[in-house]
Amino acid sequence: DYNGFTSTDGHRMMFVKRREKGENGLYCFSKKCFTNNSNNEVINEKFPDYAGILPISYNYVVSSVNLEAIRIYLTAFQKAGIPNNITHRVSFNYTGHQRIDFNAELLLEGIEAFMKLGYKKADIGINAQNKAVVFSPEGKINDVHSQGTDFFLIMPVMPRFKDQEIPSRFYFDLNSECIHTDGIDEEVCLNPVENEKREIIKIKEDIDKSKAE
């Protein structure tokens, strides 16, 4: 439309604030969208009112999250076969003990698409475990509602009681950008800056230890 390109599959949505002259209309990338449609012609159907579901504000905003760290987390867990239930769920901690789950495959595809647009960091807007979560370019989360910026929106996977019974559950902390396991204090940090800080601290501790000896 006149605001930009919007694509959705019902579970996630990508908006790119760019438009081509004369390209307004509804297109389909798959013949499964409607009957008798081609992927190179305008479809005579109504696109969902996506602007109506965009949050005006957020209960929680996690700023400057390293997208590469999330991509590594999702890719590693998929290769290891960890998110192997029906919904391929992965868990993220965003504040205190508040967590939110996503379908690993859907989130990974969205993250990779956002990175292809040139974004390395994102702000993440969260309202509740059953509300759409928004990824925006760093510092642009408040521009999403007015469609003043590119953004990626995805629906979480609702938590289920039996998931809480798993004794060792992995989750990714969006603030520290580290992987944690319930019941285990040790963490694996994917943030290059944090890794460098830890290495410096370790070197300093080794130097202090050698001086003491």
PDB file of C-alpha atoms in Angstrom, residues 102-202:
ATOM      1  CA  PHE A 102       8.082 -18.676  20.262  1.00  0.00           C
ATOM      2  CA  ASN A 103       8.069 -21.179  17.441  1.00  0.00           C
ATOM      3  CA  ALA A 104      11.814 -21.509  16.752  1.00  0.00           C
ATOM      4  CA  GLU A 105      11.499 -21.927  12.978  1.00  0.00           C
ATOM      5  CA  LEU A 106       9.144 -18.974  12.479  1.00  0.00           C
ATOM      6  CA  LEU A 107      11.209 -16.678  14.687  1.00  0.00           C
ATOM      7  CA  LEU A 108      14.483 -17.664  13.025  1.00  0.00           C
ATOM      8  CA  GLU A 109      13.127 -16.895   9.556  1.00  0.00           C
ATOM      9  CA  GLY A 110      11.909 -13.512  10.772  1.00  0.00           C
ATOM     10  CA  ILE A 111      15.194 -12.654  12.455  1.00  0.00           C
ATOM     11  CA  GLU A 112      17.194 -13.621   9.375  1.00  0.00           C
ATOM     12  CA  ALA A 113      14.915 -11.553   7.120  1.00  0.00           C
ATOM     13  CA  PHE A 114      15.316  -8.556   9.437  1.00  0.00           C
ATOM     14  CA  MET A 115      19.092  -8.958   9.369  1.00  0.00           C
ATOM     15  CA  LYS A 116      19.038  -9.053   5.565  1.00  0.00           C
ATOM     16  CA  LEU A 117      17.489  -5.589   5.692  1.00  0.00           C
ATOM     17  CA  GLY A 118      20.736  -4.482   7.330  1.00  0.00           C
ATOM     18  CA  TYR A 119      19.739  -4.468  10.997  1.00  0.00           C
ATOM     19  CA  LYS A 120      22.183  -5.816  13.581  1.00  0.00           C
ATOM     20  CA  LYS A 121      20.320  -4.756  16.715  1.00  0.00           C
ATOM     21  CA  ALA A 122      16.647  -4.415  17.525  1.00  0.00           C
ATOM     22  CA  ASP A 123      14.288  -3.145  20.176  1.00  0.00           C
ATOM     23  CA  ILE A 124      11.666  -5.698  21.249  1.00  0.00           C
ATOM     24  CA  GLY A 125       8.242  -4.585  22.448  1.00  0.00           C
ATOM     25  CA  ILE A 126       6.281  -7.013  24.654  1.00  0.00           C
ATOM     26  CA  ASN A 127       2.835  -6.665  26.238  1.00  0.00           C
ATOM     27  CA  ALA A 128       1.804 -10.184  27.304  1.00  0.00           C
ATOM     28  CA  GLN A 129       2.397 -13.864  26.597  1.00  0.00           C
ATOM     29  CA  ASN A 130      -0.671 -13.972  24.362  1.00  0.00           C
ATOM     30  CA  LYS A 131      -0.062 -10.702  22.504  1.00  0.00           C
ATOM     31  CA  ALA A 132       1.991 -10.023  19.386  1.00  0.00           C
ATOM     32  CA  VAL A 133       5.658  -9.198  20.002  1.00  0.00           C
ATOM     33  CA  VAL A 134       7.279  -6.494  17.882  1.00  0.00           C
ATOM     34  CA  PHE A 135      10.882  -6.260  16.673  1.00  0.00           C
ATOM     35  CA  SER A 136      11.929  -2.819  15.427  1.00  0.00           C
ATOM     36  CA  PRO A 137      15.249  -1.266  14.425  1.00  0.00           C
ATOM     37  CA  GLU A 138      17.203   0.016  17.405  1.00  0.00           C
ATOM     38  CA  GLY A 139      15.572   3.170  18.803  1.00  0.00           C
ATOM     39  CA  LYS A 140      12.508   2.919  16.527  1.00  0.00           C
ATOM     40  CA  ILE A 141      10.002   0.940  18.623  1.00  0.00           C
ATOM     41  CA  ASN A 142       7.745   3.982  19.104  1.00  0.00           C
ATOM     42  CA  ASP A 143       7.526   4.487  15.325  1.00  0.00           C
ATOM     43  CA  VAL A 144       5.915   1.106  14.676  1.00  0.00           C
ATOM     44  CA  HIS A 145       2.307   2.125  15.365  1.00  0.00           C
ATOM     45  CA  SER A 146       2.466   4.920  12.781  1.00  0.00           C
ATOM     46  CA  GLN A 147       4.273   2.613  10.331  1.00  0.00           C
ATOM     47  CA  GLY A 148       7.185   5.007  10.359  1.00  0.00           C
ATOM     48  CA  THR A 149       9.797   2.258  10.355  1.00  0.00           C
ATOM     49  CA  ASP A 150      10.464  -1.312   9.263  1.00  0.00           C
ATOM     50  CA  PHE A 151       9.307  -3.900  11.793  1.00  0.00           C
ATOM     51  CA  PHE A 152       8.730  -7.590  12.367  1.00  0.00           C
ATOM     52  CA  LEU A 153       5.759  -8.869  14.374  1.00  0.00           C
ATOM     53  CA  ILE A 154       5.283 -12.425  15.638  1.00  0.00           C
ATOM     54  CA  MET A 155       2.754 -14.205  17.824  1.00  0.00           C
ATOM     55  CA  PRO A 156       4.152 -16.095  20.822  1.00  0.00           C
ATOM     56  CA  VAL A 157       3.430 -19.747  21.546  1.00  0.00           C
ATOM     57  CA  MET A 158       1.221 -19.989  24.612  1.00  0.00           C
ATOM     58  CA  PRO A 159       2.919 -21.700  27.581  1.00  0.00           C
ATOM     59  CA  ARG A 160       1.601 -25.066  28.646  1.00  0.00           C
ATOM     60  CA  PHE A 161       1.644 -26.437  32.168  1.00  0.00           C
ATOM     61  CA  LYS A 162       3.509 -29.618  31.277  1.00  0.00           C
ATOM     62  CA  ASP A 163       6.390 -27.539  29.897  1.00  0.00           C
ATOM     63  CA  GLN A 164       7.002 -26.257  33.423  1.00  0.00           C
ATOM     64  CA  GLU A 165       7.571 -29.841  34.583  1.00  0.00           C
ATOM     65  CA  ILE A 166      10.697 -30.232  32.453  1.00  0.00           C
ATOM     66  CA  PRO A 167      13.574 -30.334  35.013  1.00  0.00           C
ATOM     67  CA  SER A 168      16.156 -28.655  32.761  1.00  0.00           C
ATOM     68  CA  ARG A 169      14.659 -26.014  30.504  1.00  0.00           C
ATOM     69  CA  PHE A 170      16.842 -23.770  28.376  1.00  0.00           C
ATOM     70  CA  TYR A 171      15.992 -20.135  27.890  1.00  0.00           C
ATOM     71  CA  PHE A 172      17.640 -17.084  26.359  1.00  0.00           C
ATOM     72  CA  ASP A 173      17.860 -13.927  28.476  1.00  0.00           C
ATOM     73  CA  LEU A 174      17.173 -10.937  26.204  1.00  0.00           C
ATOM     74  CA  ASN A 175      18.903  -8.513  28.571  1.00  0.00           C
ATOM     75  CA  SER A 176      22.191 -10.341  29.167  1.00  0.00           C
ATOM     76  CA  GLU A 177      21.985 -12.216  25.829  1.00  0.00           C
ATOM     77  CA  CYS A 178      23.038 -15.399  27.572  1.00  0.00           C
ATOM     78  CA  ILE A 179      21.623 -18.927  27.589  1.00  0.00           C
ATOM     79  CA  HIS A 180      20.487 -20.263  30.957  1.00  0.00           C
ATOM     80  CA  THR A 181      19.212 -23.609  32.173  1.00  0.00           C
ATOM     81  CA  ASP A 182      16.730 -23.906  35.021  1.00  0.00           C
ATOM     82  CA  GLY A 183      18.430 -25.208  38.157  1.00  0.00           C
ATOM     83  CA  ILE A 184      21.960 -24.598  36.825  1.00  0.00           C
ATOM     84  CA  ASP A 185      23.866 -21.431  37.698  1.00  0.00           C
ATOM     85  CA  GLU A 186      26.329 -21.643  34.804  1.00  0.00           C
ATOM     86  CA  GLU A 187      25.402 -19.671  31.692  1.00  0.00           C
ATOM     87  CA  VAL A 188      26.627 -19.500  28.113  1.00  0.00           C
ATOM     88  CA  CYS A 189      26.871 -15.925  26.884  1.00  0.00           C
ATOM     89  CA  LEU A 190      26.518 -15.198  23.172  1.00  0.00           C
ATOM     90  CA  ASN A 191      27.102 -11.458  23.420  1.00  0.00           C
ATOM     91  CA  PRO A 192      30.592 -10.735  21.956  1.00  0.00           C
ATOM     92  CA  VAL A 193      30.944  -7.647  24.154  1.00  0.00           C
ATOM     93  CA  GLU A 194      30.117  -9.612  27.308  1.00  0.00           C
ATOM     94  CA  ASN A 195      32.486 -12.387  26.263  1.00  0.00           C
ATOM     95  CA  GLU A 196      35.271  -9.834  25.866  1.00  0.00           C
ATOM     96  CA  LYS A 197      34.524  -8.338  29.278  1.00  0.00           C
ATOM     97  CA  ARG A 198      34.606 -11.768  30.880  1.00  0.00           C
ATOM     98  CA  GLU A 199      37.909 -12.566  29.209  1.00  0.00           C
ATOM     99  CA  ILE A 200      39.406  -9.303  30.504  1.00  0.00           C
ATOM    100  CA  ILE A 201      38.140 -10.043  34.013  1.00  0.00           C
ATOM    101  CA  LYS A 202      39.577 -13.557  33.849  1.00  0.00           C
TER     102      LYS A 202
END
